[in-house]
Amino acid sequence: MSKWFRFLQRDQQLDVYFFAVPRLSLNLMGYWPGETGDSLPWRSLIHFVILAIGVATELHAGMRFLDQKQLTLALETLCPAGTSAVTLLKMFLMLHYRRDLSTMWHRLRRLLFDPNWERSEQRDIRLRYSAMAARINFWPLSAGFFTCTTYNLKPILIALVLCLQKRFEDFVWFTPFNMTMPNVLLSSPFFPLTYIFIAYTGYVTIFMFGGCDGFYFEFCAHLSALFEVLQAEIDSIFRPYKDLLELSPVQLYTLEQKMRSVIIRHNAIIDLARFFRDRYTIITLAHFVSAAMVIGFSMVNLLTLGNNGLGAMLYVAYTIAALSQLLVYCYGGTLVAESSTELCQAMFSCPWQLLKPHQRRLVQLLILRSQRPISMAVPFFSPSLATFAAILHTSGSIIALVKSFQ
């Protein structure tokens, strides 16, 4: 067990941190991209079918509660059902883009572990971003795991309390999530198996969220690391010439070739970022829409429950998990945007005036291209910390509005 969580320690190698949480989560579910020619693990299809059954039965139960005008039960059912439905979409897209994700991961790895970028400051940058990504990715996974476990233990805890109070006439078993199941599966001797199946659908959702969202943030964090490594490379290229007033033809030629190499790498990073953004567009958009609905449902349920301690704790945990997943996307987008624009500042602060006029065009082109931030934008919005702050502000306004009517 300790081997799986080595990425939480501070003294590990880069390979331990590199995509630690996404690899752990997606390997368990069978959705890790792996090599381009790898066959699809059977467990990925099994988990897809399990979650599809869970989504269908949960949505049916939620609609039935709405039809019966049981609003609280409907919201309590549709809240996890929406999350599971988006997870099912993510599973489908992870399978659909499996080859592309594998190609992108290997391209990122080749750029990040380039033997020409092995200076101590460049190794420190890679290690710092990898360790940060592993720890941040672990937070939404652990928050989601706690939320799912709370859902799964809620019927058992209620039954235990009723048993201790000897209120056997009120003792009724129910499942962790409200799903429409045949009556035969909800009675002895099949009820324990049904309970385990329904509980397991929640963990499929959590580990797919942790893997898919973690893959996004980890990719963004390493793209940001590549931009920062490129800044360190530019600084190291010009450092030997800072005290000179003029360069020899040999020095000018060497500097020009190194600058061309930097521009080629810069173009490769930009192309990789855009290729990745296009593959994750639907996932990002669906995640934000579902997270907004989940936060809204959770807030309404939380305000409706009043003094119900266990229910309140459940929806607080659910809201924290949803906000944590949103933060992962927003912080990842901010990292890429800010680090890509900092490259032009690093270039401008170098003694580029030592170059000849035709060589300065390389500097100008690099500055012009890096002035526009690399955005992870999807239709209607761009994931950023500003977007996350706007979501929090809107949520707070809605809570205040609902409170005013109570």
mmCIF file of N, CA, C and O in Angstrom, residues 49-95:
data_model
loop_
_atom_site.group_PDB
_atom_site.id
_atom_site.type_symbol
_atom_site.label_atom_id
_atom_site.label_comp_id
_atom_site.label_asym_id
_atom_site.label_seq_id
_atom_site.Cartn_x
_atom_site.Cartn_y
_atom_site.Cartn_z
ATOM 1 N N VAL A 49 -19.864 -1.100 -18.570
ATOM 2 C CA VAL A 49 -21.206 -1.690 -18.479
ATOM 3 C C VAL A 49 -21.775 -1.496 -17.074
ATOM 4 O O VAL A 49 -22.966 -1.159 -16.904
ATOM 5 N N ILE A 50 -20.949 -1.693 -16.049
ATOM 6 C CA ILE A 50 -21.411 -1.520 -14.669
ATOM 7 C C ILE A 50 -21.929 -0.103 -14.450
ATOM 8 O O ILE A 50 -23.025 0.114 -13.907
ATOM 9 N N LEU A 51 -21.140 0.891 -14.902
ATOM 10 C CA LEU A 51 -21.566 2.275 -14.691
ATOM 11 C C LEU A 51 -22.768 2.632 -15.554
ATOM 12 O O LEU A 51 -23.629 3.409 -15.129
ATOM 13 N N ALA A 52 -22.846 2.071 -16.762
ATOM 14 C CA ALA A 52 -24.006 2.340 -17.619
ATOM 15 C C ALA A 52 -25.291 1.845 -16.960
ATOM 16 O O ALA A 52 -26.324 2.535 -16.994
ATOM 17 N N ILE A 53 -25.241 0.667 -16.355
ATOM 18 C CA ILE A 53 -26.418 0.157 -15.632
ATOM 19 C C ILE A 53 -26.758 1.086 -14.466
ATOM 20 O O ILE A 53 -27.925 1.426 -14.233
ATOM 21 N N GLY A 54 -25.738 1.520 -13.740
ATOM 22 C CA GLY A 54 -25.962 2.415 -12.613
ATOM 23 C C GLY A 54 -26.574 3.742 -13.040
ATOM 24 O O GLY A 54 -27.500 4.244 -12.391
ATOM 25 N N VAL A 55 -26.072 4.320 -14.129
ATOM 26 C CA VAL A 55 -26.591 5.603 -14.612
ATOM 27 C C VAL A 55 -28.045 5.468 -15.047
ATOM 28 O O VAL A 55 -28.906 6.300 -14.698
ATOM 29 N N ALA A 56 -28.352 4.415 -15.818
ATOM 30 C CA ALA A 56 -29.720 4.224 -16.320
ATOM 31 C C ALA A 56 -30.718 4.045 -15.173
ATOM 32 O O ALA A 56 -31.782 4.674 -15.151
ATOM 33 N N THR A 57 -30.370 3.207 -14.207
ATOM 34 C CA THR A 57 -31.294 2.950 -13.098
ATOM 35 C C THR A 57 -31.408 4.165 -12.173
ATOM 36 O O THR A 57 -32.486 4.439 -11.628
ATOM 37 N N GLU A 58 -30.321 4.919 -12.022
ATOM 38 C CA GLU A 58 -30.360 6.088 -11.138
ATOM 39 C C GLU A 58 -31.166 7.226 -11.767
ATOM 40 O O GLU A 58 -31.943 7.905 -11.092
ATOM 41 N N LEU A 59 -30.984 7.456 -13.065
ATOM 42 C CA LEU A 59 -31.765 8.485 -13.751
ATOM 43 C C LEU A 59 -33.258 8.129 -13.743
ATOM 44 O O LEU A 59 -34.120 9.004 -13.575
ATOM 45 N N HIS A 60 -33.566 6.844 -13.938
ATOM 46 C CA HIS A 60 -34.961 6.412 -13.907
ATOM 47 C C HIS A 60 -35.580 6.665 -12.536
ATOM 48 O O HIS A 60 -36.720 7.152 -12.428
ATOM 49 N N ALA A 61 -34.803 6.375 -11.481
ATOM 50 C CA ALA A 61 -35.309 6.612 -10.127
ATOM 51 C C ALA A 61 -35.523 8.102 -9.876
ATOM 52 O O ALA A 61 -36.526 8.510 -9.271
ATOM 53 N N GLY A 62 -34.584 8.935 -10.339
ATOM 54 C CA GLY A 62 -34.720 10.378 -10.150
ATOM 55 C C GLY A 62 -35.933 10.941 -10.862
ATOM 56 O O GLY A 62 -36.670 11.773 -10.305
ATOM 57 N N MET A 63 -36.161 10.512 -12.093
ATOM 58 C CA MET A 63 -37.334 10.973 -12.840
ATOM 59 C C MET A 63 -38.639 10.491 -12.189
ATOM 60 O O MET A 63 -39.642 11.204 -12.183
ATOM 61 N N ARG A 64 -38.606 9.303 -11.614
ATOM 62 C CA ARG A 64 -39.797 8.787 -10.939
ATOM 63 C C ARG A 64 -40.122 9.613 -9.703
ATOM 64 O O ARG A 64 -41.288 9.929 -9.439
ATOM 65 N N PHE A 65 -39.084 10.009 -8.968
ATOM 66 C CA PHE A 65 -39.305 10.867 -7.800
ATOM 67 C C PHE A 65 -39.834 12.235 -8.212
ATOM 68 O O PHE A 65 -40.684 12.815 -7.529
ATOM 69 N N LEU A 66 -39.333 12.752 -9.326
ATOM 70 C CA LEU A 66 -39.844 14.033 -9.821
ATOM 71 C C LEU A 66 -41.309 13.924 -10.209
ATOM 72 O O LEU A 66 -42.111 14.827 -9.937
ATOM 73 N N ASP A 67 -41.656 12.806 -10.843
ATOM 74 C CA ASP A 67 -43.045 12.600 -11.250
ATOM 75 C C ASP A 67 -43.960 12.494 -10.033
ATOM 76 O O ASP A 67 -45.129 12.906 -10.082
ATOM 77 N N GLN A 68 -43.427 11.961 -8.938
ATOM 78 C CA GLN A 68 -44.196 11.833 -7.699
ATOM 79 C C GLN A 68 -44.120 13.094 -6.844
ATOM 80 O O GLN A 68 -44.626 13.104 -5.718
ATOM 81 N N LYS A 69 -43.438 14.150 -7.374
ATOM 82 C CA LYS A 69 -43.290 15.441 -6.687
ATOM 83 C C LYS A 69 -42.548 15.312 -5.358
ATOM 84 O O LYS A 69 -42.796 16.078 -4.410
ATOM 85 N N GLN A 70 -41.629 14.354 -5.280
ATOM 86 C CA GLN A 70 -40.760 14.219 -4.112
ATOM 87 C C GLN A 70 -39.432 14.911 -4.438
ATOM 88 O O GLN A 70 -38.452 14.271 -4.827
ATOM 89 N N LEU A 71 -39.428 16.226 -4.280
ATOM 90 C CA LEU A 71 -38.308 17.034 -4.763
ATOM 91 C C LEU A 71 -36.990 16.703 -4.063
ATOM 92 O O LEU A 71 -35.948 16.594 -4.707
ATOM 93 N N THR A 72 -37.027 16.530 -2.759
ATOM 94 C CA THR A 72 -35.795 16.252 -2.011
ATOM 95 C C THR A 72 -35.162 14.950 -2.466
ATOM 96 O O THR A 72 -33.950 14.877 -2.724
ATOM 97 N N LEU A 73 -35.976 13.894 -2.569
ATOM 98 C CA LEU A 73 -35.457 12.603 -3.041
ATOM 99 C C LEU A 73 -34.982 12.692 -4.484
ATOM 100 O O LEU A 73 -33.988 12.058 -4.866
ATOM 101 N N ALA A 74 -35.688 13.473 -5.310
ATOM 102 C CA ALA A 74 -35.292 13.623 -6.705
ATOM 103 C C ALA A 74 -33.926 14.281 -6.815
ATOM 104 O O ALA A 74 -33.048 13.812 -7.568
ATOM 105 N N LEU A 75 -33.714 15.362 -6.061
ATOM 106 C CA LEU A 75 -32.416 16.040 -6.093
ATOM 107 C C LEU A 75 -31.320 15.152 -5.515
ATOM 108 O O LEU A 75 -30.187 15.117 -6.025
ATOM 109 N N GLU A 76 -31.667 14.425 -4.449
ATOM 110 C CA GLU A 76 -30.691 13.519 -3.833
ATOM 111 C C GLU A 76 -30.279 12.409 -4.794
ATOM 112 O O GLU A 76 -29.159 11.907 -4.729
ATOM 113 N N THR A 77 -31.173 12.033 -5.700
ATOM 114 C CA THR A 77 -30.873 10.980 -6.677
ATOM 115 C C THR A 77 -30.169 11.534 -7.910
ATOM 116 O O THR A 77 -29.205 10.949 -8.403
ATOM 117 N N LEU A 78 -30.653 12.669 -8.416
ATOM 118 C CA LEU A 78 -30.104 13.225 -9.653
ATOM 119 C C LEU A 78 -28.719 13.826 -9.459
ATOM 120 O O LEU A 78 -27.970 13.963 -10.425
ATOM 121 N N CYS A 79 -28.374 14.193 -8.227
ATOM 122 C CA CYS A 79 -27.057 14.780 -7.962
ATOM 123 C C CYS A 79 -25.931 13.796 -8.313
ATOM 124 O O CYS A 79 -25.082 14.093 -9.152
ATOM 125 N N PRO A 80 -25.896 12.600 -7.712
ATOM 126 C CA PRO A 80 -24.871 11.629 -8.131
ATOM 127 C C PRO A 80 -25.121 11.061 -9.520
ATOM 128 O O PRO A 80 -24.174 10.644 -10.200
ATOM 129 N N ALA A 81 -26.397 11.038 -9.965
ATOM 130 C CA ALA A 81 -26.681 10.500 -11.299
ATOM 131 C C ALA A 81 -26.045 11.360 -12.384
ATOM 132 O O ALA A 81 -25.502 10.841 -13.368
ATOM 133 N N GLY A 82 -26.093 12.677 -12.225
ATOM 134 C CA GLY A 82 -25.457 13.570 -13.199
ATOM 135 C C GLY A 82 -23.959 13.370 -13.239
ATOM 136 O O GLY A 82 -23.343 13.349 -14.316
ATOM 137 N N THR A 83 -23.350 13.222 -12.060
ATOM 138 C CA THR A 83 -21.907 12.977 -11.998
ATOM 139 C C THR A 83 -21.546 11.668 -12.697
ATOM 140 O O THR A 83 -20.581 11.594 -13.462
ATOM 141 N N SER A 84 -22.329 10.627 -12.448
ATOM 142 C CA SER A 84 -22.060 9.325 -13.055
ATOM 143 C C SER A 84 -22.269 9.363 -14.566
ATOM 144 O O SER A 84 -21.528 8.720 -15.326
ATOM 145 N N ALA A 85 -23.269 10.124 -15.030
ATOM 146 C CA ALA A 85 -23.528 10.223 -16.467
ATOM 147 C C ALA A 85 -22.362 10.892 -17.192
ATOM 148 O O ALA A 85 -21.942 10.452 -18.271
ATOM 149 N N VAL A 86 -21.824 11.950 -16.596
ATOM 150 C CA VAL A 86 -20.662 12.617 -17.199
ATOM 151 C C VAL A 86 -19.447 11.700 -17.156
ATOM 152 O O VAL A 86 -18.633 11.674 -18.085
ATOM 153 N N THR A 87 -19.313 10.934 -16.084
ATOM 154 C CA THR A 87 -18.210 9.970 -16.011
ATOM 155 C C THR A 87 -18.324 8.930 -17.112
ATOM 156 O O THR A 87 -17.315 8.518 -17.706
ATOM 157 N N LEU A 88 -19.547 8.489 -17.412
ATOM 158 C CA LEU A 88 -19.753 7.534 -18.499
ATOM 159 C C LEU A 88 -19.316 8.138 -19.833
ATOM 160 O O LEU A 88 -18.701 7.459 -20.664
ATOM 161 N N LEU A 89 -19.625 9.432 -20.027
ATOM 162 C CA LEU A 89 -19.176 10.120 -21.231
ATOM 163 C C LEU A 89 -17.650 10.185 -21.283
ATOM 164 O O LEU A 89 -17.044 9.982 -22.343
ATOM 165 N N LYS A 90 -17.038 10.450 -20.141
ATOM 166 C CA LYS A 90 -15.573 10.492 -20.085
ATOM 167 C C LYS A 90 -14.965 9.123 -20.422
ATOM 168 O O LYS A 90 -13.947 9.040 -21.112
ATOM 169 N N MET A 91 -15.582 8.072 -19.930
ATOM 170 C CA MET A 91 -15.088 6.727 -20.230
ATOM 171 C C MET A 91 -15.149 6.455 -21.728
ATOM 172 O O MET A 91 -14.203 5.910 -22.313
ATOM 173 N N PHE A 92 -16.258 6.844 -22.353
ATOM 174 C CA PHE A 92 -16.404 6.640 -23.794
ATOM 175 C C PHE A 92 -15.345 7.428 -24.566
ATOM 176 O O PHE A 92 -14.712 6.899 -25.499
ATOM 177 N N LEU A 93 -15.122 8.692 -24.179
ATOM 178 C CA LEU A 93 -14.153 9.524 -24.892
ATOM 179 C C LEU A 93 -12.720 9.060 -24.626
ATOM 180 O O LEU A 93 -11.861 9.163 -25.512
ATOM 181 N N MET A 94 -12.459 8.549 -23.428
ATOM 182 C CA MET A 94 -11.122 8.005 -23.152
ATOM 183 C C MET A 94 -10.838 6.791 -24.025
ATOM 184 O O MET A 94 -9.702 6.573 -24.465
ATOM 185 N N LEU A 95 -11.876 5.989 -24.274
ATOM 186 C CA LEU A 95 -11.715 4.856 -25.186
ATOM 187 C C LEU A 95 -11.578 5.328 -26.630
ATOM 188 O O LEU A 95 -10.764 4.817 -27.394
#
